[in-house]
mmCIF file of C-alpha atoms and ligand atoms in Angstrom:
data_model
loop_
_atom_site.group_PDB
_atom_site.id
_atom_site.type_symbol
_atom_site.label_atom_id
_atom_site.label_comp_id
_atom_site.label_asym_id
_atom_site.label_seq_id
_atom_site.Cartn_x
_atom_site.Cartn_y
_atom_site.Cartn_z
ATOM 1 C CA MET Y 20 30.982 -99.645 -93.293
ATOM 2 C CA THR Y 21 30.448 -96.407 -91.348
ATOM 3 C CA LYS Y 22 28.427 -93.529 -92.005
ATOM 4 C CA ASP Y 23 31.729 -91.301 -92.353
ATOM 5 C CA GLU Y 24 33.410 -94.139 -94.746
ATOM 6 C CA ILE Y 25 30.287 -94.331 -97.102
ATOM 7 C CA LYS Y 26 30.356 -90.635 -97.142
ATOM 8 C CA ALA Y 27 33.824 -90.504 -98.330
ATOM 9 C CA LEU Y 28 33.439 -93.030 -101.168
ATOM 10 C CA ASP Y 29 33.453 -91.793 -104.880
ATOM 11 C CA LEU Y 30 30.236 -91.111 -106.551
ATOM 12 C CA ASP Y 31 31.115 -93.654 -109.116
ATOM 13 C CA TYR Y 32 31.330 -96.295 -106.521
ATOM 14 C CA GLU Y 33 29.563 -99.567 -107.874
ATOM 15 C CA VAL Y 34 27.078 -100.618 -105.191
ATOM 16 C CA CYS Y 35 25.072 -102.961 -107.309
ATOM 17 C CA LEU Y 36 27.117 -104.938 -109.439
ATOM 18 C CA CYS Y 37 24.486 -107.172 -110.991
ATOM 19 C CA MET Y 38 22.645 -103.738 -112.378
ATOM 20 C CA ASN Y 39 25.369 -101.343 -112.644
ATOM 21 C CA ILE Y 40 24.142 -98.889 -110.132
ATOM 22 C CA THR Y 41 26.494 -96.314 -108.648
ATOM 23 C CA LEU Y 42 26.501 -94.779 -105.204
ATOM 24 C CA GLY Y 43 25.569 -91.646 -106.807
ATOM 25 C CA GLU Y 44 22.472 -92.983 -108.126
ATOM 26 C CA ILE Y 45 21.491 -94.435 -104.957
ATOM 27 C CA ILE Y 46 22.180 -91.004 -103.278
ATOM 28 C CA THR Y 47 20.175 -89.305 -105.913
ATOM 29 C CA ALA Y 48 17.038 -91.494 -105.266
ATOM 30 C CA ILE Y 49 17.326 -91.123 -101.572
ATOM 31 C CA LYS Y 50 16.932 -87.131 -101.851
ATOM 32 C CA ASP Y 51 13.994 -87.649 -104.299
ATOM 33 C CA GLY Y 52 12.286 -89.125 -101.307
ATOM 34 C CA GLU Y 53 12.935 -93.147 -101.833
ATOM 35 C CA ASP Y 54 13.153 -93.835 -97.850
ATOM 36 C CA THR Y 55 13.446 -97.592 -97.942
ATOM 37 C CA VAL Y 56 15.326 -100.310 -99.563
ATOM 38 C CA GLU Y 57 12.096 -101.625 -101.239
ATOM 39 C CA LYS Y 58 11.656 -98.189 -102.863
ATOM 40 C CA LEU Y 59 15.408 -97.807 -103.859
ATOM 41 C CA MET Y 60 15.018 -101.211 -105.578
ATOM 42 C CA ASP Y 61 11.755 -100.126 -107.358
ATOM 43 C CA SER Y 62 13.412 -96.766 -108.795
ATOM 44 C CA THR Y 63 16.892 -97.818 -109.387
ATOM 45 C CA GLU Y 64 16.658 -101.425 -110.129
ATOM 46 C CA ALA Y 65 19.606 -101.961 -107.482
ATOM 47 C CA GLY Y 66 19.439 -105.291 -105.541
ATOM 48 C CA THR Y 67 16.856 -106.708 -107.900
ATOM 49 C CA ALA Y 68 19.295 -109.650 -109.200
ATOM 50 C CA CYS Y 69 21.307 -111.543 -106.751
ATOM 51 C CA GLU Y 70 20.119 -109.209 -104.071
ATOM 52 C CA LEU Y 71 23.160 -109.410 -101.852
ATOM 53 C CA CYS Y 72 23.791 -105.830 -102.393
ATOM 54 C CA GLN Y 73 20.194 -104.880 -100.316
ATOM 55 C CA SER Y 74 21.801 -105.502 -96.448
ATOM 56 C CA CYS Y 75 24.367 -107.408 -94.822
ATOM 57 C CA SER Y 76 21.804 -109.596 -93.176
ATOM 58 C CA ILE Y 77 21.011 -110.893 -96.755
ATOM 59 C CA ASP Y 78 24.648 -110.606 -97.779
ATOM 60 C CA GLU Y 79 26.320 -112.898 -95.112
ATOM 61 C CA ASP Y 80 29.340 -113.669 -96.693
ATOM 62 C CA GLU Y 81 30.101 -110.239 -97.127
ATOM 63 C CA ASP Y 82 30.558 -110.544 -100.642
ATOM 64 C CA ARG Y 83 29.821 -106.876 -101.221
ATOM 65 C CA GLU Y 84 31.441 -104.123 -99.347
ATOM 66 C CA LEU Y 85 28.288 -101.651 -98.954
ATOM 67 C CA HIS Y 86 24.776 -102.546 -98.988
ATOM 68 C CA LEU Y 87 21.194 -100.485 -99.677
ATOM 69 C CA ASP Y 88 20.145 -100.311 -95.940
ATOM 70 C CA GLU Y 89 23.752 -98.853 -94.975
ATOM 71 C CA ILE Y 90 23.475 -95.956 -97.669
ATOM 72 C CA LEU Y 91 19.800 -95.274 -96.697
ATOM 73 C CA ASN Y 92 20.948 -95.105 -92.938
ATOM 74 C CA ALA Y 93 23.893 -92.703 -93.733
ATOM 75 C CA TYR Y 94 21.808 -90.239 -95.912
ATOM 76 C CA LYS Y 95 18.257 -90.251 -94.841
HETATM 77 S S1 FES P 3 24.951 -106.526 -106.710
HETATM 78 FE FE1 FES P 3 23.049 -105.802 -106.542
HETATM 79 S S2 FES P 3 21.704 -107.444 -107.218
HETATM 80 FE FE2 FES P 3 23.649 -108.411 -107.347
#
């Protein structure tokens, strides 16, 4: 997803289906200083189960439309 596409998403968009973490929660964590995927995982628990929402490189079959690394690139 492009940065503009990510920024157009609703804050309720569920980024991590396993842990039920929304885009709004991820953005808040980034604004609080979490500047790596690992830090986002630690503070929000997103990406800590099936791991597919961490990055496109892990999610090779594109099961998820949006990944933590893309959100970091858009908002950091
Ligand atoms: S969708 Fe995020 S860990 Fe499974």
